[in-house]
Short mmCIF file of C-alpha atoms in Angstrom, two decimals:
data_model
loop_
_atom_site.label_atom_id
_atom_site.label_comp_id
_atom_site.label_asym_id
_atom_site.label_seq_id
_atom_site.Cartn_x
_atom_site.Cartn_y
_atom_site.Cartn_z
CA MET A 8 0.00 0.00 0.00
CA ASP A 9 1.11 3.54 -0.73
CA PHE A 10 -0.43 6.50 1.08
CA THR A 11 1.67 9.08 -0.76
CA PRO A 12 -0.79 11.73 -1.99
CA THR A 13 -0.97 12.40 -5.70
CA GLU A 14 -0.24 15.84 -7.11
CA GLU A 15 -3.97 16.45 -7.45
CA GLN A 16 -4.61 15.47 -3.84
CA VAL A 17 -1.79 17.69 -2.57
CA ALA A 18 -3.01 20.65 -4.62
CA ALA A 19 -6.56 20.23 -3.32
CA ARG A 20 -5.36 19.94 0.28
CA GLU A 21 -3.19 23.06 0.01
CA LEU A 22 -6.06 25.05 -1.51
CA ALA A 23 -8.42 23.86 1.24
CA ALA A 24 -5.87 24.77 3.92
CA ARG A 25 -5.61 28.32 2.57
CA ILE A 26 -9.36 28.83 2.39
CA PHE A 27 -9.97 27.41 5.86
CA ALA A 28 -7.12 29.46 7.34
CA ASP A 29 -8.45 32.67 5.78
CA LEU A 30 -12.14 32.23 6.58
CA ALA A 31 -12.48 29.83 9.53
CA THR A 32 -10.93 32.17 12.09
CA HIS A 33 -11.85 32.19 15.75
CA GLU A 34 -13.65 35.51 15.35
CA ARG A 35 -15.76 34.27 12.42
CA LEU A 36 -16.56 30.99 14.17
CA ARG A 37 -17.65 32.87 17.27
CA ALA A 38 -19.87 35.10 15.13
CA ALA A 39 -21.42 32.08 13.41
CA GLY A 40 -22.60 30.68 16.75
CA GLY A 41 -24.21 27.30 16.20
CA GLY A 42 -24.95 27.81 12.52
CA THR A 43 -23.16 27.16 9.26
CA ASP A 44 -20.74 29.67 7.76
CA THR A 45 -22.45 30.15 4.42
CA GLU A 46 -19.71 32.42 3.06
CA LEU A 47 -17.09 29.75 3.72
CA TRP A 48 -19.27 27.07 2.12
CA LYS A 49 -19.68 29.22 -1.01
CA ALA A 50 -15.91 29.81 -1.15
CA LEU A 51 -15.17 26.07 -0.93
CA CYS A 52 -17.66 25.29 -3.69
CA ALA A 53 -16.45 28.16 -5.89
CA ALA A 54 -12.94 26.74 -5.58
CA GLY A 55 -14.24 23.38 -6.84
CA LEU A 56 -13.24 21.40 -3.75
CA PRO A 57 -16.40 19.28 -3.36
CA GLY A 58 -16.23 18.36 -7.05
CA ALA A 59 -12.53 17.52 -6.72
CA VAL A 60 -13.48 14.54 -4.56
CA GLU A 61 -14.75 12.78 -7.69
CA GLU A 62 -11.14 12.71 -8.94
CA THR A 63 -9.16 12.46 -5.70
CA GLY A 64 -11.31 9.75 -4.12
CA LEU A 65 -11.93 9.05 -0.46
CA LEU A 66 -8.26 9.45 0.44
CA GLY A 67 -8.35 12.90 -1.12
CA LEU A 68 -11.47 13.70 0.87
CA VAL A 69 -9.79 12.55 4.10
CA LEU A 70 -6.95 14.99 3.41
CA LEU A 71 -9.46 17.81 2.89
CA LEU A 72 -11.40 16.92 6.01
CA GLU A 73 -8.21 17.01 8.05
CA GLU A 74 -7.86 20.65 7.07
CA GLN A 75 -11.47 21.33 8.05
CA GLY A 76 -10.96 19.61 11.40
CA ARG A 77 -7.85 21.63 12.22
CA VAL A 78 -9.96 24.77 12.42
CA THR A 79 -13.36 23.17 13.20
CA ALA A 80 -14.92 24.94 10.21
CA GLN A 81 -18.71 24.94 10.39
CA VAL A 82 -19.69 23.73 6.92
CA PRO A 83 -21.46 20.53 5.74
CA PHE A 84 -18.37 19.47 3.79
CA ALA A 85 -17.99 15.96 5.22
CA ALA A 86 -21.67 15.09 5.01
CA SER A 87 -22.32 16.39 1.49
CA CYS A 88 -19.18 14.77 0.08
CA VAL A 89 -19.65 11.36 1.71
CA TYR A 90 -23.43 11.02 1.48
CA GLY A 91 -23.76 13.09 -1.67
CA ILE A 92 -20.85 13.16 -4.11
CA LEU A 93 -19.23 9.81 -3.27
CA ALA A 94 -22.54 7.98 -2.84
CA VAL A 95 -24.01 9.29 -6.10
CA THR A 96 -20.76 8.74 -8.01
CA ARG A 97 -20.39 5.15 -6.84
CA HIS A 98 -24.01 4.01 -6.68
CA GLY A 99 -26.13 6.40 -8.74
CA THR A 100 -27.33 5.70 -12.26
CA GLU A 101 -25.94 7.62 -15.19
CA GLU A 102 -29.08 9.76 -15.18
CA GLN A 103 -28.83 10.42 -11.44
CA ARG A 104 -25.17 11.42 -11.72
CA ALA A 105 -25.92 13.83 -14.57
CA ARG A 106 -28.82 15.37 -12.64
CA LEU A 107 -27.45 15.50 -9.09
CA LEU A 108 -23.69 16.00 -9.33
CA PRO A 109 -23.71 19.55 -10.77
CA GLY A 110 -25.69 20.85 -7.79
CA LEU A 111 -23.50 18.91 -5.36
CA ARG A 112 -20.38 20.41 -6.91
CA ASP A 113 -21.57 24.02 -6.70
CA GLY A 114 -23.16 23.61 -3.27
CA THR A 115 -26.75 24.36 -4.27
CA THR A 116 -27.57 20.75 -3.43
CA VAL A 117 -26.50 19.59 0.03
CA VAL A 118 -26.94 15.97 1.06
CA THR A 119 -26.59 14.56 4.53
CA GLY A 120 -27.11 11.01 5.74
CA ALA A 121 -29.34 9.32 8.30
CA PHE A 122 -26.40 7.15 9.38
CA PRO A 123 -25.31 5.26 11.36
CA GLU A 124 -28.79 4.22 12.55
CA PRO A 125 -29.60 1.17 10.39
CA GLY A 126 -33.23 0.13 10.47
CA ALA A 127 -34.54 3.45 11.79
CA VAL A 128 -36.43 3.98 8.53
CA SER A 129 -38.51 1.35 6.74
CA LEU A 130 -40.36 1.05 3.46
CA ARG A 131 -44.11 0.74 3.95
CA GLY A 132 -46.58 0.71 1.11
CA GLY A 133 -44.08 2.25 -1.28
CA ARG A 134 -43.29 5.13 1.09
CA LEU A 135 -40.64 5.73 3.74
CA SER A 136 -41.51 6.04 7.42
CA GLY A 137 -39.56 6.25 10.63
CA ALA A 138 -37.49 8.67 12.66
CA VAL A 139 -33.80 9.35 13.14
CA GLU A 140 -33.12 11.19 16.38
CA TRP A 141 -30.35 13.40 15.03
CA VAL A 142 -28.82 13.89 11.62
CA PRO A 143 -25.78 16.17 11.20
CA TRP A 144 -26.28 19.29 9.08
CA LEU A 145 -29.88 18.32 8.40
CA ARG A 146 -31.00 21.96 8.68
CA ASP A 147 -28.67 22.85 5.80
CA ALA A 148 -29.55 19.87 3.60
CA THR A 149 -31.77 19.80 0.54
CA HIS A 150 -31.71 15.97 0.57
CA VAL A 151 -31.03 13.25 3.09
CA LEU A 152 -29.66 9.81 2.18
CA VAL A 153 -31.61 7.18 4.08
CA PRO A 154 -30.91 3.43 4.28
CA ASP A 155 -33.95 1.23 4.79
CA GLY A 156 -33.91 -2.00 6.77
CA ASN A 157 -32.37 -3.88 3.83
CA GLY A 158 -29.55 -1.40 3.31
CA THR A 159 -31.12 0.02 0.16
CA LEU A 160 -30.35 3.73 -0.22
CA TRP A 161 -33.07 6.35 -0.76
CA LEU A 162 -32.68 10.03 -1.46
CA VAL A 163 -35.40 12.01 0.29
CA ARG A 164 -35.93 15.73 -0.18
CA THR A 165 -36.00 17.38 3.22
CA GLU A 166 -39.08 19.34 2.17
CA ASP A 167 -40.91 15.99 1.82
CA ALA A 168 -40.14 14.99 5.41
CA ALA A 169 -42.99 15.10 7.90
CA ARG A 170 -40.81 17.14 10.27
CA VAL A 171 -37.28 18.42 10.63
CA ASP A 172 -36.91 19.45 14.25
CA PRO A 173 -33.80 21.45 15.19
CA VAL A 174 -31.47 19.57 17.53
CA GLU A 175 -28.55 21.19 19.33
CA LEU A 176 -25.59 18.85 19.65
CA THR A 177 -22.32 19.09 21.55
CA ALA A 178 -20.74 20.48 18.36
CA PRO A 179 -22.42 23.14 16.17
CA TRP A 180 -23.43 20.84 13.31
CA SER A 181 -26.83 22.38 12.42
CA ALA A 182 -28.39 19.02 13.23
CA GLY A 183 -32.02 18.02 13.19
CA ARG A 184 -34.39 15.21 14.04
CA LEU A 185 -35.74 13.59 10.89
CA VAL A 186 -39.31 12.32 10.93
CA LEU A 187 -40.66 10.51 7.87
CA ASP A 188 -44.32 9.56 7.62
CA GLY A 189 -45.04 8.13 4.20
CA ALA A 190 -42.42 10.29 2.49
CA PRO A 191 -41.57 9.67 -1.18
CA GLY A 192 -38.00 8.69 -1.93
CA GLU A 193 -35.78 8.12 -4.93
CA ARG A 194 -33.77 4.93 -4.82
CA LEU A 195 -30.09 5.51 -5.45
CA GLY A 196 -28.94 3.19 -8.21
CA ASP A 197 -30.48 0.98 -10.84
CA VAL A 198 -32.26 -2.25 -10.00
CA ASP A 199 -34.13 -3.34 -13.10
CA GLY A 200 -31.30 -2.64 -15.53
CA ASP A 201 -33.14 0.08 -17.48
CA GLY A 202 -30.68 2.76 -16.40
CA ASP A 203 -33.26 4.73 -14.38
CA GLY A 204 -33.44 5.17 -10.64
CA ASP A 205 -36.78 3.88 -9.39
CA SER A 206 -39.04 5.66 -6.96
CA ALA A 207 -39.90 4.21 -3.58
CA GLY A 208 -41.90 1.06 -3.96
CA GLY A 209 -39.56 -1.08 -6.05
CA GLY A 210 -37.41 -3.96 -4.91
CA GLY A 211 -34.19 -3.60 -2.98
CA VAL A 212 -30.56 -4.08 -3.95
CA GLY A 213 -29.65 -5.53 -0.58
CA GLY A 214 -27.16 -4.11 1.88
CA ALA A 215 -24.11 -3.70 -0.38
CA ALA A 216 -24.68 -0.04 -1.19
CA GLY A 217 -25.64 0.85 2.38
CA ALA A 218 -22.59 -0.93 3.79
CA ASP A 219 -20.34 0.82 1.27
CA VAL A 220 -21.61 4.29 2.21
CA LEU A 221 -21.41 3.48 5.93
CA ALA A 222 -17.76 2.44 5.52
CA ALA A 223 -17.01 5.65 3.59
CA ALA A 224 -18.71 7.72 6.29
CA ARG A 225 -16.70 6.08 9.06
CA ILE A 226 -13.46 6.68 7.18
CA GLY A 227 -14.32 10.25 6.22
CA PHE A 228 -15.36 11.29 9.72
CA ALA A 229 -12.27 9.56 11.15
CA GLY A 230 -10.22 11.82 8.88
CA LEU A 231 -12.15 14.80 10.23
CA GLN A 232 -11.29 13.65 13.77
CA ALA A 233 -7.60 13.44 12.83
CA GLY A 234 -7.74 17.10 11.90
CA VAL A 235 -9.63 18.07 15.06
CA CYS A 236 -7.00 16.33 17.17
CA ALA A 237 -4.10 17.84 15.23
CA GLY A 238 -5.59 21.30 15.71
CA SER A 239 -6.13 20.74 19.43
CA LEU A 240 -2.57 19.50 19.89
CA ALA A 241 -1.10 22.38 17.89
CA ARG A 242 -2.90 24.87 20.12
CA ALA A 243 -1.65 23.07 23.22
CA VAL A 244 1.94 23.09 21.99
CA GLU A 245 1.74 26.78 21.18
CA TYR A 246 0.21 27.62 24.56
CA THR A 247 2.61 25.58 26.69
CA SER A 248 5.59 27.01 24.79
CA VAL A 249 4.81 30.58 25.88
CA ARG A 250 3.00 30.06 29.21
CA GLU A 251 5.52 30.12 32.03
CA GLN A 252 5.39 28.46 35.43
CA PHE A 253 8.13 28.81 38.07
CA GLY A 254 10.16 30.90 35.66
CA ARG A 255 10.18 28.54 32.67
CA PRO A 256 7.76 27.53 29.92
CA LEU A 257 5.28 24.78 30.71
CA SER A 258 6.57 22.84 27.71
CA THR A 259 9.86 22.22 29.51
CA HIS A 260 8.16 20.15 32.22
CA GLN A 261 8.44 16.42 31.67
CA ALA A 262 4.81 15.72 32.57
CA VAL A 263 3.64 18.17 29.92
CA GLN A 264 6.00 16.70 27.33
CA LEU A 265 4.78 13.16 27.99
CA ARG A 266 1.12 14.17 27.81
CA ALA A 267 1.72 15.96 24.51
CA ALA A 268 3.74 13.03 23.16
CA ASP A 269 0.93 10.60 23.94
CA ALA A 270 -1.55 12.90 22.22
CA HIS A 271 0.73 13.10 19.17
CA MET A 272 0.98 9.31 18.92
CA ASP A 273 -2.81 8.96 19.25
CA THR A 274 -3.33 11.57 16.52
CA GLU A 275 -0.93 9.75 14.19
CA ALA A 276 -2.74 6.46 14.86
CA ILE A 277 -6.05 8.05 13.87
CA ARG A 278 -4.48 9.51 10.74
CA VAL A 279 -2.69 6.37 9.52
CA THR A 280 -5.68 4.08 10.07
CA ALA A 281 -7.92 6.55 8.22
CA TYR A 282 -5.41 6.71 5.37
CA GLU A 283 -5.16 2.93 5.15
CA ALA A 284 -8.93 2.48 5.15
CA ALA A 285 -9.40 5.21 2.52
CA TRP A 286 -6.69 3.66 0.33
CA ARG A 287 -8.36 0.26 0.50
CA PHE A 288 -11.71 1.84 -0.30
CA ASP A 289 -10.33 3.66 -3.34
CA GLU A 290 -8.53 0.55 -4.57
CA GLY A 291 -11.74 -1.45 -4.54
CA LEU A 292 -10.57 -3.73 -1.72
CA ASP A 293 -12.71 -4.79 1.20
CA ALA A 294 -12.54 -1.84 3.58
CA THR A 295 -15.16 -2.89 6.15
CA GLY A 296 -12.68 -3.98 8.83
CA ALA A 297 -10.31 -1.11 8.09
CA ALA A 298 -13.17 1.38 8.36
CA LEU A 299 -14.16 -0.01 11.75
CA THR A 300 -10.54 0.14 12.90
CA ALA A 301 -10.21 3.76 11.79
CA ALA A 302 -13.50 4.66 13.45
CA TRP A 303 -12.42 2.96 16.70
CA TRP A 304 -9.16 4.90 16.82
CA ALA A 305 -10.99 8.13 16.00
CA SER A 306 -13.50 7.48 18.77
CA GLU A 307 -11.27 6.23 21.57
CA ALA A 308 -8.00 8.02 20.84
CA GLY A 309 -9.84 11.14 19.74
CA LYS A 310 -11.36 11.52 23.18
CA ARG A 311 -7.96 11.23 24.81
CA VAL A 312 -6.40 13.83 22.55
CA VAL A 313 -9.05 16.54 22.94
CA HIS A 314 -9.12 15.97 26.72
CA ALA A 315 -5.32 16.31 26.76
CA GLY A 316 -5.48 19.47 24.69
CA GLN A 317 -7.90 21.06 27.10
CA HIS A 318 -5.97 19.84 30.15
CA LEU A 319 -2.66 21.22 28.86
CA HIS A 320 -4.27 24.66 28.68
CA GLY A 321 -4.82 24.57 32.42
CA GLY A 322 -7.44 27.04 33.60
CA MET A 323 -7.72 28.51 30.10
CA GLY A 324 -9.03 25.17 28.90
CA ALA A 325 -12.13 25.68 31.02
CA ASP A 326 -12.96 28.93 29.20
CA LEU A 327 -15.91 28.14 26.91
CA ASP A 328 -14.83 30.94 24.58
CA HIS A 329 -11.28 29.67 24.11
CA PRO A 330 -10.56 28.12 20.68
CA VAL A 331 -9.34 24.85 22.20
CA HIS A 332 -12.75 24.26 23.76
CA ARG A 333 -14.25 24.05 20.25
CA HIS A 334 -11.89 21.18 19.45
CA PHE A 335 -12.97 19.46 22.65
CA LEU A 336 -16.65 19.73 21.65
CA TRP A 337 -16.00 18.46 18.11
CA GLY A 338 -13.89 15.56 19.39
CA ARG A 339 -16.61 14.42 21.75
CA GLN A 340 -19.32 14.82 19.09
CA LEU A 341 -17.34 12.76 16.58
CA ASP A 342 -16.87 10.09 19.22
CA ALA A 343 -20.66 9.90 19.61
CA TYR A 344 -21.32 9.98 15.87
CA LEU A 345 -18.86 7.23 15.05
CA GLY A 346 -20.60 4.94 17.50
CA CYS A 347 -18.33 4.93 20.55
CA GLY A 348 -15.43 2.51 20.94
CA THR A 349 -17.21 -0.38 22.62
CA GLU A 350 -19.89 -0.53 19.92
CA LEU A 351 -17.29 -0.49 17.16
CA LEU A 352 -15.23 -3.19 18.87
CA ALA A 353 -18.32 -5.39 19.17
CA GLU A 354 -18.97 -5.05 15.44
CA LEU A 355 -15.32 -5.70 14.65
CA GLY A 356 -15.43 -8.77 16.89
CA ASP A 357 -18.41 -10.11 14.94
CA LEU A 358 -16.41 -9.75 11.72
CA LEU A 359 -13.54 -11.65 13.27
CA ALA A 360 -15.85 -14.39 14.53
CA GLU A 361 -17.41 -14.76 11.09
CA GLY A 362 -14.01 -14.87 9.42
CA ASP A 363 -14.95 -11.97 7.13
CA LEU A 364 -12.21 -9.57 8.20
CA SER A 365 -9.69 -9.20 5.40
#
């Protein structure tokens, strides 16, 4: 395996880093409150970064999401790329790709996903019903990608949902509670071979598509966590290098150095497992086990890193308005979204027991 980024991936990452650094400042994030920074989202789309994921693949997206995580930029980039661009590119029909991808590239169409809550929505009488307690960036989305009990994927317009109730999470993700009560949906992909996506009411394609998107989501959000942790650690290193105690910088104390070193190793573990999983995904190899491994590291190690980042700031870490506190909130929210370590280990254990782990 070779994780070396291509020239296209490096160029996209460097462009994303510049845009995020210019627009996702502490002052702008504080002004945005719990909502999305629409100006930043427009800038990312105008630069062609969502559309670049079609060429750079999931590994390219992971690199971009690292840059978002470093500054905790409040845009639906991860959701719309994973549940929108990648899902439509990999599983949509030719007609669906031609119709949906232009809007996803320019940001006028925003897709989020009702993952990872399998079975929360079911197909009844040709319509979709059920509820998902919280969906990230649902209040910004024009569509939501919903897996039914068989793993078949359905695109539902948010305006067709029975209700979208605002939900405030630990992190400012513009989330909402999705309630479907006989909502129409468009199945993602072709079933009958005629090249057209069917409306709700047709047969299912089984769980392959749903499992594929779930693996991509776990990998993508693990990459986002790698960036969140890297940003938290960078702030801690900067703070402890200038904050003095007993006449010398905090960074010269062995206890501080060891805590920061542990956080660095955890961050690198999150990054390398996300890279490996994304590489396997892009190469067409079985990435189920690798995705679970990346998600586990992002969940468990991510918590340790953002706690360490806050702790190394001492009393400043308790200030809710301090930038490092935002990393703490994102790290804990990503831990919850990825499923928490024990749940992921249980699923990974089932794969091992079944002998399906590559």
